[in-house]
PDB file of C-alpha atoms and ligand atoms in Angstrom:
ATOM      1  CA  UNK A1167      76.250  37.592  46.515  1.00 42.00           C
ATOM      2  CA  UNK A1168      78.670  36.147  49.041  1.00 44.00           C
ATOM      3  CA  UNK A1169      80.512  38.603  51.260  1.00 45.00           C
ATOM      4  CA  UNK A1170      83.902  37.752  49.751  1.00 41.00           C
ATOM      5  CA  UNK A1171      82.703  38.480  46.219  1.00 44.00           C
ATOM      6  CA  UNK A1172      81.626  41.972  47.156  1.00 54.00           C
ATOM      7  CA  UNK A1173      83.317  44.669  45.053  1.00 47.00           C
ATOM      8  CA  UNK A1174      86.643  45.711  46.532  1.00 45.00           C
ATOM      9  CA  UNK A1175      87.065  42.597  48.619  1.00 62.00           C
ATOM     10  CA  UNK A1176      90.607  42.044  47.318  1.00 90.00           C
ATOM     11  CA  UNK A1177      92.237  44.888  49.210  1.00 98.00           C
ATOM     12  CA  UNK A1178      91.247  46.698  52.375  1.00 98.00           C
ATOM     13  CA  UNK A1179      90.110  50.292  52.628  1.00 98.00           C
ATOM     14  CA  UNK A1180      91.312  51.558  55.999  1.00 98.00           C
ATOM     15  CA  UNK A1181      89.546  54.609  57.364  1.00 99.00           C
ATOM     16  CA  UNK A1182      90.996  56.493  60.278  1.00 99.00           C
ATOM     17  CA  UNK A1183      88.620  58.293  62.653  1.00 99.00           C
ATOM     18  CA  UNK A1184      91.175  60.236  64.666  1.00 99.00           C
ATOM     19  CA  UNK A1185      89.201  62.503  66.989  1.00 98.00           C
ATOM     20  CA  UNK A1186      85.435  62.057  67.335  1.00 98.00           C
ATOM     21  CA  UNK A1187      83.264  64.300  69.448  1.00 98.00           C
ATOM     22  CA  UNK A1188      83.140  62.419  72.700  1.00 98.00           C
ATOM     23  CA  UNK A1189      86.614  62.307  74.254  1.00 98.00           C
ATOM     24  CA  UNK A1190      87.784  65.309  76.195  1.00 98.00           C
ATOM     25  CA  UNK A1191      91.285  66.583  75.532  1.00 98.00           C
ATOM     26  CA  UNK A1192      91.845  66.681  79.314  1.00 98.00           C
ATOM     27  CA  UNK A1193      91.210  62.939  79.476  1.00 98.00           C
ATOM     28  CA  UNK A1194      93.032  62.013  76.269  1.00 98.00           C
ATOM     29  CA  UNK A1195      95.924  64.471  75.907  1.00 98.00           C
ATOM     30  CA  UNK A1196      97.222  62.895  72.677  1.00 98.00           C
ATOM     31  CA  UNK A1197      93.861  63.341  70.889  1.00 98.00           C
ATOM     32  CA  UNK A1198      94.406  65.435  67.733  1.00 99.00           C
ATOM     33  CA  UNK A1199      92.248  68.530  68.127  1.00 98.00           C
ATOM     34  CA  UNK A1200      94.012  71.436  66.381  1.00 98.00           C
ATOM     35  CA  UNK A1201      94.229  71.716  62.608  1.00 98.00           C
ATOM     36  CA  UNK A1202      97.984  71.194  62.788  1.00 98.00           C
ATOM     37  CA  UNK A1203      97.575  68.044  64.870  1.00 98.00           C
ATOM     38  CA  UNK A1204      94.886  66.764  62.532  1.00 99.00           C
ATOM     39  CA  UNK A1205      96.964  67.300  59.389  1.00 99.00           C
ATOM     40  CA  UNK A1206     100.004  65.611  60.943  1.00 99.00           C
ATOM     41  CA  UNK A1207      97.801  62.708  62.047  1.00 99.00           C
ATOM     42  CA  UNK A1208      96.371  62.438  58.536  1.00 99.00           C
ATOM     43  CA  UNK A1209      99.864  62.332  57.013  1.00 99.00           C
ATOM     44  CA  UNK A1210     101.129  59.774  59.542  1.00 99.00           C
ATOM     45  CA  UNK A1211      98.090  57.562  59.003  1.00 99.00           C
ATOM     46  CA  UNK A1212      98.300  57.781  55.214  1.00 99.00           C
ATOM     47  CA  UNK A1213     101.922  56.659  55.429  1.00 98.00           C
ATOM     48  CA  UNK A1214     100.967  53.462  57.266  1.00 98.00           C
ATOM     49  CA  UNK A1215      97.948  52.493  55.167  1.00 98.00           C
ATOM     50  CA  UNK A1216      94.900  54.713  55.731  1.00 99.00           C
ATOM     51  CA  UNK A1217      93.131  55.898  52.596  1.00 98.00           C
ATOM     52  CA  UNK A1218      90.144  57.753  54.075  1.00 99.00           C
ATOM     53  CA  UNK A1219      89.809  60.045  57.088  1.00 99.00           C
ATOM     54  CA  UNK A1220      86.571  60.553  59.032  1.00 99.00           C
ATOM     55  CA  UNK A1221      86.789  64.024  60.540  1.00 99.00           C
ATOM     56  CA  UNK A1222      85.233  65.738  63.554  1.00 99.00           C
ATOM     57  CA  UNK A1223      86.760  69.096  64.385  1.00 98.00           C
ATOM     58  CA  UNK A1224      87.248  71.007  67.632  1.00 98.00           C
ATOM     59  CA  UNK A1225      87.236  74.702  68.565  1.00 98.00           C
ATOM     60  CA  UNK A1226      90.037  76.647  70.271  1.00 98.00           C
ATOM     61  CA  UNK A1227      89.010  75.138  73.602  1.00 98.00           C
ATOM     62  CA  UNK A1228      89.170  71.617  72.106  1.00 98.00           C
ATOM     63  CA  UNK A1229      85.372  71.291  72.232  1.00 98.00           C
ATOM     64  CA  UNK A1230      83.465  69.738  69.311  1.00 98.00           C
ATOM     65  CA  UNK A1231      82.282  72.297  66.776  1.00 98.00           C
ATOM     66  CA  UNK A1232      80.584  72.341  63.369  1.00 98.00           C
ATOM     67  CA  UNK A1233      81.806  75.832  62.539  1.00 98.00           C
ATOM     68  CA  UNK A1234      81.586  76.011  58.753  1.00 98.00           C
ATOM     69  CA  UNK A1235      84.639  78.193  58.172  1.00 98.00           C
ATOM     70  CA  UNK A1236      86.750  75.781  60.217  1.00 98.00           C
ATOM     71  CA  UNK A1237      85.307  72.808  58.368  1.00 99.00           C
ATOM     72  CA  UNK A1238      86.164  74.391  55.010  1.00 99.00           C
ATOM     73  CA  UNK A1239      89.680  75.194  56.185  1.00 98.00           C
ATOM     74  CA  UNK A1240      90.088  71.629  57.433  1.00 99.00           C
ATOM     75  CA  UNK A1241      88.934  70.054  54.160  1.00 99.00           C
ATOM     76  CA  UNK A1242      91.338  72.300  52.218  1.00 99.00           C
ATOM     77  CA  UNK A1243      94.289  71.572  54.529  1.00 99.00           C
ATOM     78  CA  UNK A1244      93.847  67.794  54.530  1.00 99.00           C
ATOM     79  CA  UNK A1245      93.478  67.859  50.734  1.00 98.00           C
ATOM     80  CA  UNK A1246      96.610  69.978  50.385  1.00 98.00           C
ATOM     81  CA  UNK A1247      98.787  67.740  52.543  1.00 98.00           C
ATOM     82  CA  UNK A1248      97.454  64.234  51.802  1.00 99.00           C
ATOM     83  CA  UNK A1249      95.710  62.193  49.112  1.00 98.00           C
ATOM     84  CA  UNK A1250      93.219  60.796  51.620  1.00 99.00           C
ATOM     85  CA  UNK A1251      89.522  60.671  50.834  1.00 99.00           C
ATOM     86  CA  UNK A1252      88.113  63.400  53.076  1.00 99.00           C
ATOM     87  CA  UNK A1253      84.969  62.437  54.931  1.00 99.00           C
ATOM     88  CA  UNK A1254      83.253  64.880  57.273  1.00 99.00           C
ATOM     89  CA  UNK A1255      81.030  63.725  60.084  1.00 99.00           C
ATOM     90  CA  UNK A1256      77.444  64.943  59.866  1.00 99.00           C
ATOM     91  CA  UNK A1257      76.823  63.160  63.153  1.00 98.00           C
ATOM     92  CA  UNK A1258      78.733  65.780  65.085  1.00 98.00           C
ATOM     93  CA  UNK A1259      78.093  65.636  68.812  1.00 98.00           C
ATOM     94  CA  UNK A1260      74.772  64.508  70.318  1.00 98.00           C
ATOM     95  CA  UNK A1261      74.059  68.152  71.197  1.00 98.00           C
ATOM     96  CA  UNK A1262      74.364  69.492  67.628  1.00 98.00           C
ATOM     97  CA  UNK A1263      71.264  70.769  65.815  1.00 98.00           C
ATOM     98  CA  UNK A1264      69.975  69.234  62.589  1.00 98.00           C
ATOM     99  CA  UNK A1265      70.515  72.565  60.847  1.00 98.00           C
ATOM    100  CA  UNK A1266      74.205  72.679  61.774  1.00 98.00           C
ATOM    101  CA  UNK A1267      74.658  69.029  60.861  1.00 99.00           C
ATOM    102  CA  UNK A1268      73.141  69.598  57.413  1.00 99.00           C
ATOM    103  CA  UNK A1269      75.306  72.679  56.887  1.00 98.00           C
ATOM    104  CA  UNK A1270      78.432  70.481  57.184  1.00 99.00           C
ATOM    105  CA  UNK A1271      77.750  69.522  53.554  1.00 99.00           C
ATOM    106  CA  UNK A1272      78.431  73.133  52.507  1.00 98.00           C
ATOM    107  CA  UNK A1273      82.119  72.417  53.179  1.00 98.00           C
ATOM    108  CA  UNK A1274      81.948  70.069  50.150  1.00 98.00           C
ATOM    109  CA  UNK A1275      83.946  67.076  51.404  1.00 98.00           C
ATOM    110  CA  UNK A1276      84.468  64.015  49.193  1.00 98.00           C
ATOM    111  CA  UNK A1277      82.286  61.990  51.526  1.00 98.00           C
ATOM    112  CA  UNK A1278      80.116  62.486  54.595  1.00 99.00           C
ATOM    113  CA  UNK A1279      78.611  60.188  57.183  1.00 99.00           C
ATOM    114  CA  UNK A1280      74.864  59.573  57.162  1.00 99.00           C
ATOM    115  CA  UNK A1281      73.584  57.734  60.211  1.00 98.00           C
ATOM    116  CA  UNK A1282      70.545  55.618  59.451  1.00 99.00           C
ATOM    117  CA  UNK A1283      68.538  56.024  62.636  1.00 98.00           C
ATOM    118  CA  UNK A1284      68.244  57.126  66.232  1.00 98.00           C
ATOM    119  CA  UNK A1285      70.207  55.235  68.856  1.00 98.00           C
ATOM    120  CA  UNK A1286      70.825  55.470  72.559  1.00 98.00           C
ATOM    121  CA  UNK A1287      74.386  56.659  73.006  1.00 97.00           C
ATOM    122  CA  UNK A1288      75.531  55.906  76.538  1.00 96.00           C
ATOM    123  CA  UNK A1289      73.345  58.158  78.643  1.00 97.00           C
ATOM    124  CA  UNK A1290      72.577  60.386  75.638  1.00 98.00           C
ATOM    125  CA  UNK A1291      70.455  59.973  72.527  1.00 98.00           C
ATOM    126  CA  UNK A1292      71.935  60.278  69.039  1.00 98.00           C
ATOM    127  CA  UNK A1293      68.890  61.586  67.182  1.00 98.00           C
ATOM    128  CA  UNK A1294      68.449  60.851  63.480  1.00 98.00           C
ATOM    129  CA  UNK A1295      64.839  61.341  62.403  1.00 98.00           C
ATOM    130  CA  UNK A1296      63.703  59.832  59.098  1.00 98.00           C
ATOM    131  CA  UNK A1297      63.073  63.231  57.480  1.00 98.00           C
ATOM    132  CA  UNK A1298      66.544  64.358  58.524  1.00 99.00           C
ATOM    133  CA  UNK A1299      68.145  61.252  57.010  1.00 99.00           C
ATOM    134  CA  UNK A1300      66.275  61.834  53.739  1.00 98.00           C
ATOM    135  CA  UNK A1301      67.427  65.458  53.697  1.00 98.00           C
ATOM    136  CA  UNK A1302      71.060  64.421  54.214  1.00 98.00           C
ATOM    137  CA  UNK A1303      70.822  61.772  51.497  1.00 98.00           C
ATOM    138  CA  UNK A1304      69.218  64.059  48.917  1.00 98.00           C
ATOM    139  CA  UNK A1305      71.504  67.033  49.632  1.00 98.00           C
ATOM    140  CA  UNK A1306      74.480  64.707  49.145  1.00 98.00           C
ATOM    141  CA  UNK A1307      72.969  63.502  45.856  1.00 98.00           C
ATOM    142  CA  UNK A1308      72.600  67.128  44.724  1.00 98.00           C
ATOM    143  CA  UNK A1309      76.181  68.056  45.659  1.00 98.00           C
ATOM    144  CA  UNK A1310      77.963  64.930  44.511  1.00 98.00           C
ATOM    145  CA  UNK A1311      79.073  64.021  48.048  1.00 98.00           C
ATOM    146  CA  UNK A1312      79.395  60.282  48.612  1.00 98.00           C
ATOM    147  CA  UNK A1313      77.677  59.098  51.784  1.00 98.00           C
ATOM    148  CA  UNK A1314      78.964  56.490  54.167  1.00 98.00           C
ATOM    149  CA  UNK A1315      75.849  55.045  55.774  1.00 98.00           C
ATOM    150  CA  UNK A1316      76.680  54.614  59.450  1.00 98.00           C
ATOM    151  CA  UNK A1317      74.829  51.766  61.104  1.00 99.00           C
ATOM    152  CA  UNK A1318      74.627  51.608  64.904  1.00 98.00           C
ATOM    153  CA  UNK A1319      71.881  48.993  65.117  1.00 98.00           C
ATOM    154  CA  UNK A1320      70.418  46.292  62.895  1.00 98.00           C
ATOM    155  CA  UNK A1321      67.115  48.046  62.177  1.00 98.00           C
ATOM    156  CA  UNK A1322      69.071  50.881  60.616  1.00 98.00           C
ATOM    157  CA  UNK A1323      69.987  48.538  57.767  1.00 98.00           C
ATOM    158  CA  UNK A1324      66.283  48.033  57.113  1.00 98.00           C
ATOM    159  CA  UNK A1325      65.954  51.811  56.983  1.00 98.00           C
ATOM    160  CA  UNK A1326      68.807  51.940  54.486  1.00 98.00           C
ATOM    161  CA  UNK A1327      66.916  49.615  52.128  1.00 98.00           C
ATOM    162  CA  UNK A1328      63.882  51.879  52.465  1.00 98.00           C
ATOM    163  CA  UNK A1329      65.948  55.010  51.805  1.00 98.00           C
ATOM    164  CA  UNK A1330      67.508  53.583  48.645  1.00 98.00           C
ATOM    165  CA  UNK A1331      64.175  52.195  47.405  1.00 98.00           C
ATOM    166  CA  UNK A1332      62.368  55.492  47.883  1.00 98.00           C
ATOM    167  CA  UNK A1333      65.064  58.060  47.143  1.00 98.00           C
ATOM    168  CA  UNK A1334      67.455  56.347  44.765  1.00 98.00           C
ATOM    169  CA  UNK A1335      71.155  55.546  44.819  1.00 98.00           C
ATOM    170  CA  UNK A1336      73.677  57.864  46.433  1.00 98.00           C
ATOM    171  CA  UNK A1337      76.001  60.246  44.658  1.00 97.00           C
ATOM    172  CA  UNK A1338      78.663  58.200  42.889  1.00 97.00           C
ATOM    173  CA  UNK A1339      76.270  55.279  42.463  1.00 98.00           C
ATOM    174  CA  UNK A1340      77.980  52.964  44.990  1.00 98.00           C
ATOM    175  CA  UNK A1341      76.505  52.099  48.366  1.00 98.00           C
ATOM    176  CA  UNK A1342      79.039  51.988  51.208  1.00 98.00           C
ATOM    177  CA  UNK A1343      78.083  51.082  54.760  1.00 98.00           C
ATOM    178  CA  UNK A1344      80.009  51.390  58.015  1.00 98.00           C
ATOM    179  CA  UNK A1345      78.945  49.146  60.893  1.00 98.00           C
ATOM    180  CA  UNK A1346      79.656  50.925  64.178  1.00 98.00           C
ATOM    181  CA  UNK A1347      79.493  48.167  66.762  1.00 98.00           C
ATOM    182  CA  UNK A1348      79.682  48.170  70.536  1.00 98.00           C
ATOM    183  CA  UNK A1349      78.267  51.627  71.312  1.00 98.00           C
ATOM    184  CA  UNK A1350      76.438  51.365  74.660  1.00 97.00           C
ATOM    185  CA  UNK A1351      72.829  51.461  73.411  1.00 98.00           C
ATOM    186  CA  UNK A1352      73.600  50.140  69.923  1.00 98.00           C
ATOM    187  CA  UNK A1353      74.315  46.695  68.500  1.00 98.00           C
ATOM    188  CA  UNK A1354      76.857  44.496  70.220  1.00 98.00           C
ATOM    189  CA  UNK A1355      80.334  44.111  68.766  1.00 98.00           C
ATOM    190  CA  UNK A1356      80.290  40.339  68.544  1.00 97.00           C
ATOM    191  CA  UNK A1357      80.411  37.788  65.756  1.00 97.00           C
ATOM    192  CA  UNK A1358      76.740  36.768  65.948  1.00 98.00           C
ATOM    193  CA  UNK A1359      75.602  40.362  65.534  1.00 98.00           C
ATOM    194  CA  UNK A1360      78.166  40.936  62.803  1.00 98.00           C
ATOM    195  CA  UNK A1361      76.831  37.926  60.884  1.00 98.00           C
ATOM    196  CA  UNK A1362      73.276  39.209  61.277  1.00 98.00           C
ATOM    197  CA  UNK A1363      74.301  42.621  59.950  1.00 98.00           C
ATOM    198  CA  UNK A1364      76.066  41.063  56.950  1.00 98.00           C
ATOM    199  CA  UNK A1365      72.829  39.442  55.827  1.00 98.00           C
ATOM    200  CA  UNK A1366      71.070  42.821  55.860  1.00 98.00           C
ATOM    201  CA  UNK A1367      73.653  44.844  53.920  1.00 98.00           C
ATOM    202  CA  UNK A1368      72.202  45.767  50.496  1.00 98.00           C
ATOM    203  CA  UNK A1369      73.234  43.566  47.571  1.00 97.00           C
ATOM    204  CA  UNK A1370      76.374  44.881  45.887  1.00 96.00           C
ATOM    205  CA  UNK A1371      77.224  47.329  48.672  1.00 98.00           C
ATOM    206  CA  UNK A1372      80.693  47.569  50.156  1.00 98.00           C
ATOM    207  CA  UNK A1373      81.029  47.760  53.892  1.00 98.00           C
ATOM    208  CA  UNK A1374      83.462  48.597  56.587  1.00 98.00           C
ATOM    209  CA  UNK A1375      83.211  48.007  60.310  1.00 98.00           C
ATOM    210  CA  UNK A1376      84.491  49.520  63.493  1.00 98.00           C
ATOM    211  CA  UNK A1377      84.278  48.209  67.018  1.00 98.00           C
ATOM    212  CA  UNK A1378      84.111  50.642  69.888  1.00 97.00           C
ATOM    213  CA  UNK A1379      86.441  50.042  72.830  1.00 93.00           C
ATOM    214  CA  UNK A1380      87.020  46.368  73.501  1.00 94.00           C
ATOM    215  CA  UNK A1381      84.968  45.397  70.435  1.00 97.00           C
ATOM    216  CA  UNK A1382      87.713  46.957  68.310  1.00 97.00           C
ATOM    217  CA  UNK A1383      89.813  43.859  67.549  1.00 98.00           C
ATOM    218  CA  UNK A1384      87.003  41.276  67.199  1.00 98.00           C
ATOM    219  CA  UNK A1385      85.124  43.521  64.783  1.00 98.00           C
ATOM    220  CA  UNK A1386      88.270  44.323  62.797  1.00 98.00           C
ATOM    221  CA  UNK A1387      89.100  40.630  62.388  1.00 98.00           C
ATOM    222  CA  UNK A1388      85.499  39.739  61.545  1.00 98.00           C
ATOM    223  CA  UNK A1389      85.321  42.387  58.845  1.00 98.00           C
ATOM    224  CA  UNK A1390      88.631  41.371  57.281  1.00 98.00           C
ATOM    225  CA  UNK A1391      87.561  37.761  57.120  1.00 97.00           C
ATOM    226  CA  UNK A1392      84.147  38.662  55.693  1.00 97.00           C
ATOM    227  CA  UNK A1393      85.579  40.682  52.794  1.00 97.00           C
ATOM    228  CA  UNK A1394      84.833  43.989  54.475  1.00 98.00           C
ATOM    229  CA  UNK A1395      86.870  47.097  55.091  1.00 98.00           C
ATOM    230  CA  UNK A1396      87.842  48.607  58.426  1.00 98.00           C
ATOM    231  CA  UNK A1397      87.730  51.831  60.389  1.00 98.00           C
ATOM    232  CA  UNK A1398      90.057  52.417  63.310  1.00 98.00           C
ATOM    233  CA  UNK A1399      91.029  55.454  65.339  1.00 98.00           C
ATOM    234  CA  UNK A1400      90.866  57.262  68.638  1.00 98.00           C
ATOM    235  CA  UNK A1401      87.253  58.307  68.016  1.00 98.00           C
ATOM    236  CA  UNK A1402      86.360  54.680  68.707  1.00 98.00           C
ATOM    237  CA  UNK A1403      89.116  53.391  70.972  1.00 97.00           C
ATOM    238  CA  UNK A1404      91.773  54.944  73.166  1.00 98.00           C
ATOM    239  CA  UNK A1405      93.070  51.654  74.579  1.00 97.00           C
ATOM    240  CA  UNK A1406      95.594  49.703  72.514  1.00 97.00           C
ATOM    241  CA  UNK A1407      95.676  46.628  74.721  1.00 96.00           C
ATOM    242  CA  UNK A1408      94.655  45.829  78.280  1.00 94.00           C
ATOM    243  CA  UNK A1409      96.216  48.499  80.478  1.00 95.00           C
ATOM    244  CA  UNK A1410      97.913  50.219  77.531  1.00 97.00           C
ATOM    245  CA  UNK A1411      96.737  53.544  76.122  1.00 98.00           C
ATOM    246  CA  UNK A1412      96.839  54.225  72.390  1.00 98.00           C
ATOM    247  CA  UNK A1413     100.046  56.091  71.512  1.00 98.00           C
ATOM    248  CA  UNK A1414      98.562  57.784  68.466  1.00 98.00           C
ATOM    249  CA  UNK A1415      96.179  57.103  65.580  1.00 98.00           C
ATOM    250  CA  UNK A1416      98.959  55.844  63.329  1.00 99.00           C
ATOM    251  CA  UNK A1417      99.597  53.041  65.814  1.00 98.00           C
ATOM    252  CA  UNK A1418      96.024  51.825  65.293  1.00 98.00           C
ATOM    253  CA  UNK A1419      96.237  52.174  61.508  1.00 99.00           C
ATOM    254  CA  UNK A1420      99.567  50.337  61.421  1.00 99.00           C
ATOM    255  CA  UNK A1421      98.068  47.453  63.382  1.00 98.00           C
ATOM    256  CA  UNK A1422      95.059  47.303  61.038  1.00 98.00           C
ATOM    257  CA  UNK A1423      97.386  47.360  58.016  1.00 98.00           C
ATOM    258  CA  UNK A1424      99.422  44.488  59.426  1.00 98.00           C
ATOM    259  CA  UNK A1425      96.336  42.406  60.078  1.00 98.00           C
ATOM    260  CA  UNK A1426      94.975  43.224  56.609  1.00 98.00           C
ATOM    261  CA  UNK A1427      98.232  41.963  55.084  1.00 98.00           C
ATOM    262  CA  UNK A1428      98.082  38.799  57.169  1.00 98.00           C
ATOM    263  CA  UNK A1429      94.523  38.331  55.892  1.00 97.00           C
ATOM    264  CA  UNK A1430      95.887  38.623  52.311  1.00 97.00           C
ATOM    265  CA  UNK A1431      93.822  41.791  51.932  1.00 98.00           C
ATOM    266  CA  UNK A1432      96.516  44.504  51.934  1.00 98.00           C
ATOM    267  CA  UNK A1433      95.553  48.156  52.371  1.00 98.00           C
ATOM    268  CA  UNK A1434      94.489  49.963  49.200  1.00 98.00           C
ATOM    269  CA  UNK A1435      95.584  53.511  48.449  1.00 98.00           C
ATOM    270  CA  UNK A1436      93.428  56.628  48.173  1.00 98.00           C
ATOM    271  CA  UNK A1437      93.032  56.362  44.387  1.00 98.00           C
ATOM    272  CA  UNK A1438      91.696  52.817  44.572  1.00 98.00           C
ATOM    273  CA  UNK A1439      89.462  53.869  47.452  1.00 98.00           C
ATOM    274  CA  UNK A1440      88.008  56.665  45.353  1.00 98.00           C
ATOM    275  CA  UNK A1441      87.075  54.166  42.649  1.00 98.00           C
ATOM    276  CA  UNK A1442      85.616  51.776  45.207  1.00 98.00           C
ATOM    277  CA  UNK A1443      83.479  54.489  46.813  1.00 98.00           C
ATOM    278  CA  UNK A1444      82.516  56.314  43.626  1.00 98.00           C
ATOM    279  CA  UNK A1445      84.309  59.492  44.703  1.00 98.00           C
ATOM    280  CA  UNK A1446      85.460  61.651  41.778  1.00 94.00           C
ATOM    281  CA  UNK A1447      89.265  61.960  41.475  1.00 89.00           C
TER     282      UNK A1447
HETATM  283  N1  LIG B1757      79.512  61.580  67.700  1.00 90.99           N
HETATM  284  C1  LIG B1757      78.394  60.736  67.568  1.00 90.99           C
HETATM  285  C2  LIG B1757      77.217  61.328  68.261  1.00 90.99           C
HETATM  286  C3  LIG B1757      79.174  60.348  62.784  1.00 90.99           C
HETATM  287  O1  LIG B1757      80.306  60.801  62.863  1.00 90.99           O
HETATM  288  O2  LIG B1757      78.463  60.520  61.805  1.00 90.99           O
HETATM  289  C4  LIG B1757      78.027  60.493  66.155  1.00 90.99           C
HETATM  290  C5  LIG B1757      79.077  60.052  65.250  1.00 90.99           C
HETATM  291  C6  LIG B1757      78.606  59.585  63.948  1.00 90.99           C
HETATM  292  O3  LIG B1757      80.271  60.093  65.509  1.00 90.99           O
HETATM  293 ZN1  LIG B1758      82.148  60.143  63.834  1.00 90.99          ZN
END
């Protein structure tokens, strides 16, 4: 199947990843970290074309947390105030335990990330053992949570084939991949690597891509032209242009929406995204 004939290639699913676990509020004062800031961000981003939100939450001191009560409250609040597909991160921060990362699924989001392998992450290690990946995948099958398989390096796509062969299709029956490119320690955010990744994405799967930092624009354009979807947000980039800080997440979503329209692949809404991902309405 050619990339442009992949399901959903007509319109673009834009995911916003507004917060992440890495940036410190002291360094990035406009990072949304409270529930109020997150809900407002979600509404602003939905208005300009986002249809899914990838969520990491923070505690009262703006530090990353996987506190289950907070996660549940967050899922409920974003559902109440937007139509966005709600995706929780099971990646958390590099310091989070496997147990806490698995427990994220108890908050019953529409979707959750599932990283397909271990990767160096700057000076840290983002650990994703095979048994842990299988546990995430099967718990999501049991609970009807649709995974987004996050790919930080090419070999992780090989692992995805193995996972699907051995443990069956995900909840919802559709396979959706997100290429996270340009992490120091992961795959590069360039066209050659993007092309290599495309060849390894499972037949019939949909994919999105995000470039970290300066890989942001090249990866966004590559994905649009390859029939893919896009993820943008302050989790991945806090610089809008050389010497210019990102104003807010909606600024990044608005730019992605504009480029998607130019590419004749306008943003799709949350309902269409649910169908594309296999998320129940
Ligand atoms: N914060 C990174 C260690 C995910 O959300 O699933 C992992 C991450 C991936 O952001
Ligand atoms: Zn994340």
